[in-house]
PDB file of C-alpha atoms in Angstrom:
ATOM      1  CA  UNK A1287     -16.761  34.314   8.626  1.00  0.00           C
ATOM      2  CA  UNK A1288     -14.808  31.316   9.536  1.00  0.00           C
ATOM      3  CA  UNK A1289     -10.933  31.445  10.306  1.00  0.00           C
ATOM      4  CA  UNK A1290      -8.429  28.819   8.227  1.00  0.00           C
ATOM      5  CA  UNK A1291      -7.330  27.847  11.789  1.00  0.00           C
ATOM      6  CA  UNK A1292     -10.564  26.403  13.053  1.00  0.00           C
ATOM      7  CA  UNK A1293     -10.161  23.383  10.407  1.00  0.00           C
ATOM      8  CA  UNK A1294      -6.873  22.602  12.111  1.00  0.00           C
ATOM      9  CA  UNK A1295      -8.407  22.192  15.106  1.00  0.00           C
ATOM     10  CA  UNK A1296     -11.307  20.538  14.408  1.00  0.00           C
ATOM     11  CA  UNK A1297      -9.759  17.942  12.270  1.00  0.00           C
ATOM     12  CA  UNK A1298     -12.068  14.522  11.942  1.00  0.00           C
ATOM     13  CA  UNK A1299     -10.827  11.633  14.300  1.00  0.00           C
ATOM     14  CA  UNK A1300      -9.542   8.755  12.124  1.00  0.00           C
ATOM     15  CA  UNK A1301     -12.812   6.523  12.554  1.00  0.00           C
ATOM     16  CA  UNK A1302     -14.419   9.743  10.915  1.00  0.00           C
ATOM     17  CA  UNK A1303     -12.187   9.575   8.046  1.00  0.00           C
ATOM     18  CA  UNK A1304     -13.547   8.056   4.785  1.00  0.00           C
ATOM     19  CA  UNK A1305     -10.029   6.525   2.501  1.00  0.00           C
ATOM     20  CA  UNK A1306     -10.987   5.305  -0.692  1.00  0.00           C
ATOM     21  CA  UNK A1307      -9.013   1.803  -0.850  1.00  0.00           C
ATOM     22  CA  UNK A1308      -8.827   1.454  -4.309  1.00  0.00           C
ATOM     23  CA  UNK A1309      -6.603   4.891  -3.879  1.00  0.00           C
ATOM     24  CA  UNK A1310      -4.188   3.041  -1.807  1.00  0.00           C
ATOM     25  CA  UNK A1311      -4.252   0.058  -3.848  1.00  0.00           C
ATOM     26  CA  UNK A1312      -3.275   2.071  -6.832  1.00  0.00           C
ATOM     27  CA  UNK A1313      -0.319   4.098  -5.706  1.00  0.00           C
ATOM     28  CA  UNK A1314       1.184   0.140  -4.404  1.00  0.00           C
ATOM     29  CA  UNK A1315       0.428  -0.639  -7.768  1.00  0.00           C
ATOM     30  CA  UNK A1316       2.311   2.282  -9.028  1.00  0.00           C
ATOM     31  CA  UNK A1317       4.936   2.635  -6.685  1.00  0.00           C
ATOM     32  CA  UNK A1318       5.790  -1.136  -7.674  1.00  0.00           C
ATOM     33  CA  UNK A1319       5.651  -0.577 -11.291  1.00  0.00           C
ATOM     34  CA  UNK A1320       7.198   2.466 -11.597  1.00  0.00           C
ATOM     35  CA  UNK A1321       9.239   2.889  -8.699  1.00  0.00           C
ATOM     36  CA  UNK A1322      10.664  -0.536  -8.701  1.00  0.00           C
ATOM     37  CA  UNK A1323      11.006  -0.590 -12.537  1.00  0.00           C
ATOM     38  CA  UNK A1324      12.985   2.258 -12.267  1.00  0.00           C
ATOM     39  CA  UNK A1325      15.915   1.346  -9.531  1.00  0.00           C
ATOM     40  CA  UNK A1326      15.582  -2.163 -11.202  1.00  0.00           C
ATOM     41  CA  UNK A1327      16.628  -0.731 -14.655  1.00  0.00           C
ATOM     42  CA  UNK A1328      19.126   1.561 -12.860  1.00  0.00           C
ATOM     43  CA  UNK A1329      20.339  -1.320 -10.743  1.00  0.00           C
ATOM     44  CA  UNK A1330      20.019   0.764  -7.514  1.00  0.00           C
ATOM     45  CA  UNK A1331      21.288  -1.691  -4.757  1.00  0.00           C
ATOM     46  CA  UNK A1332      18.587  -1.987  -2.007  1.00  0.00           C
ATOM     47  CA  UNK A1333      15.787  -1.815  -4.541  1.00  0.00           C
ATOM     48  CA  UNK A1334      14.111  -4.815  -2.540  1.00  0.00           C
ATOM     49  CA  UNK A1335      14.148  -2.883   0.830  1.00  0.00           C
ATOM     50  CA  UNK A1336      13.193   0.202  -0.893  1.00  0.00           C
ATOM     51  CA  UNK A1337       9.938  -1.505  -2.088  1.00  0.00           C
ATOM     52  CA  UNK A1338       9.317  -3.419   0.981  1.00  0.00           C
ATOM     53  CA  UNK A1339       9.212  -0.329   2.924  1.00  0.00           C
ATOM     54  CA  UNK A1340       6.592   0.858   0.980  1.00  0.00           C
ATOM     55  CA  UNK A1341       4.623  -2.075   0.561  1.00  0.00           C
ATOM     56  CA  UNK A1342       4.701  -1.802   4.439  1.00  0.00           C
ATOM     57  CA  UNK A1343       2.648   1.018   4.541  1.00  0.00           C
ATOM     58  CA  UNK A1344       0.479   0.221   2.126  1.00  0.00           C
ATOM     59  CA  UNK A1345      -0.604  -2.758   3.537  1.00  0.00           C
ATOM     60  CA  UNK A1346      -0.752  -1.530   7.084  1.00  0.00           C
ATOM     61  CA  UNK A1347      -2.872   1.820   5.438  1.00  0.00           C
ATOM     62  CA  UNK A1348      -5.016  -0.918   4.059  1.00  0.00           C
ATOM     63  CA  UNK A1349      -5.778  -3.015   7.133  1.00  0.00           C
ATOM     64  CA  UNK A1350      -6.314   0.298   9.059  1.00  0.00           C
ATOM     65  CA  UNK A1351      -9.453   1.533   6.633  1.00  0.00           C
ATOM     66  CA  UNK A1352     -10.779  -1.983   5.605  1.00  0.00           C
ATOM     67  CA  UNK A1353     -13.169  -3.883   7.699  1.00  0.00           C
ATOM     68  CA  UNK A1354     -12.803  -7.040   5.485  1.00  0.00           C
ATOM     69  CA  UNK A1355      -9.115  -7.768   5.710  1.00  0.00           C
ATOM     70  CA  UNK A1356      -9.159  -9.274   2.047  1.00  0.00           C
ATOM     71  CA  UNK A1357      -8.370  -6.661   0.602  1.00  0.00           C
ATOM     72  CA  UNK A1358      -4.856  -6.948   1.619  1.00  0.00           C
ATOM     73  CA  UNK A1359      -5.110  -9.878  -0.878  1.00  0.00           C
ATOM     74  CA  UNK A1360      -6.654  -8.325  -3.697  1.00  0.00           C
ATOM     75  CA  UNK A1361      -5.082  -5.440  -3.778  1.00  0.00           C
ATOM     76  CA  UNK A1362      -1.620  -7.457  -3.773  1.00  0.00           C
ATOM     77  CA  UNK A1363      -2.856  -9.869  -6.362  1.00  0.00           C
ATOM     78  CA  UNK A1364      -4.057  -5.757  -8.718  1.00  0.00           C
ATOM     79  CA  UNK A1365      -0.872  -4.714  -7.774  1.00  0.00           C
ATOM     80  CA  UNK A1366       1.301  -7.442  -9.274  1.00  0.00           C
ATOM     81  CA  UNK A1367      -1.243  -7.357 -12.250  1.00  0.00           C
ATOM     82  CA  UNK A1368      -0.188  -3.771 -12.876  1.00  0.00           C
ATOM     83  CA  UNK A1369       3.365  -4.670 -12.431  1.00  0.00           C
ATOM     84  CA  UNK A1370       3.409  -7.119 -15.273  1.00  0.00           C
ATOM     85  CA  UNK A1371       1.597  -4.685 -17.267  1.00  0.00           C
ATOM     86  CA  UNK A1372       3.695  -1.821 -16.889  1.00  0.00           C
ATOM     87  CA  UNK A1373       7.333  -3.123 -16.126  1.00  0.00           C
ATOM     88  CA  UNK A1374       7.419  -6.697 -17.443  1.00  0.00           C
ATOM     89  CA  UNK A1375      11.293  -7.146 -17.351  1.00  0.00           C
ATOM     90  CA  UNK A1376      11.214  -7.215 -13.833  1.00  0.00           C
ATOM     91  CA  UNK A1377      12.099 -10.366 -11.985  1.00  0.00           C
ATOM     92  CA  UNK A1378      10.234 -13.061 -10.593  1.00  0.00           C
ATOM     93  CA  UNK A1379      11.323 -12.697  -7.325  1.00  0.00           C
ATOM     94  CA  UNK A1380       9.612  -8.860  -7.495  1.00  0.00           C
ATOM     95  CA  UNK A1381       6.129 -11.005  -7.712  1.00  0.00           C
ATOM     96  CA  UNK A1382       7.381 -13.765  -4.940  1.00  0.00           C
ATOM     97  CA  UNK A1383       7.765 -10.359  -2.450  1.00  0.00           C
ATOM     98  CA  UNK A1384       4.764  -9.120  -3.212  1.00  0.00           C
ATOM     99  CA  UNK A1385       2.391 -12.686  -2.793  1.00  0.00           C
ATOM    100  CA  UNK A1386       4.774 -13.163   0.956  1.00  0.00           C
ATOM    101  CA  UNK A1387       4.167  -9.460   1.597  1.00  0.00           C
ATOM    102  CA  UNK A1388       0.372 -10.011   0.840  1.00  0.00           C
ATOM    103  CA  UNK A1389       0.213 -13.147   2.631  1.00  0.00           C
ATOM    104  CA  UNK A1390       2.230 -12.078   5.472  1.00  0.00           C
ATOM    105  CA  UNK A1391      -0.104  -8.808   6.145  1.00  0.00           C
ATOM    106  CA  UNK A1392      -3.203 -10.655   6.054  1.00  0.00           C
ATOM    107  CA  UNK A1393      -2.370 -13.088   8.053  1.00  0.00           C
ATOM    108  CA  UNK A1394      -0.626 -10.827  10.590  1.00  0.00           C
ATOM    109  CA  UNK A1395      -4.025  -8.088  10.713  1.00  0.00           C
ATOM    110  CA  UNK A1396      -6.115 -10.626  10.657  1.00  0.00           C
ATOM    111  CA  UNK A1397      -5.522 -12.999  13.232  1.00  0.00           C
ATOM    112  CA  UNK A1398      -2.627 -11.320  15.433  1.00  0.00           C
ATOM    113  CA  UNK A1399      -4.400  -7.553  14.921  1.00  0.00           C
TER     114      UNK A1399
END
């Protein structure tokens, strides 16, 4: 019989960890959509930094998992798709943060690591 406490300790090292990138790609994707839709139509001051903050992560949880540092690129390029899908009153400058985001990411975890 195995305890609950001997899967806390033997937790998988990160490189043993398998993350499904299109998961990641899809809550950016969502959390831009939805999340920025929704301080934009509540006209939240911030909403920018908000977003940026979590594009952050997403890009860096990207970069971490991917070997091919593209993705960064795609996923930006999915994300603003589903953006103008779901919440198409947002501004343009919403899709100018995400492509310098994007751009910004790649370039910095590809060639700076």
């Amino acid at each position: 019989m195995r305890f609950i406490t001997e899967d806390l300790f033997n937790s998988p090292k990160p490189d043993e960890v398998k993350i499904d990138l299109k998961r990641i790609t899809a809550l950016w994707a969502f959390s831009e959509a939805a999340f920025g839709g929704i301080l934009h139509i509540l006209k939240i001051p911030l909403t920018g930094l908000f977003l940026s903050v979590a594009a952050v992560i997403f890009i860096s949880l990207l970069a971490y998992y991917s070997e091919d540092k593209k993705i960064i690129l795609k996923s930006a390029l999915l994300a603003a798709l589903v953006k103008a899908v779901v919440s198409p009153y947002s501004p343009l400058n919403s899709y100018f943060a995400i492509a310098v985001q994007a751009f910004l990411g790649y370039y910095l975890y590809t060639y700076i690591k």
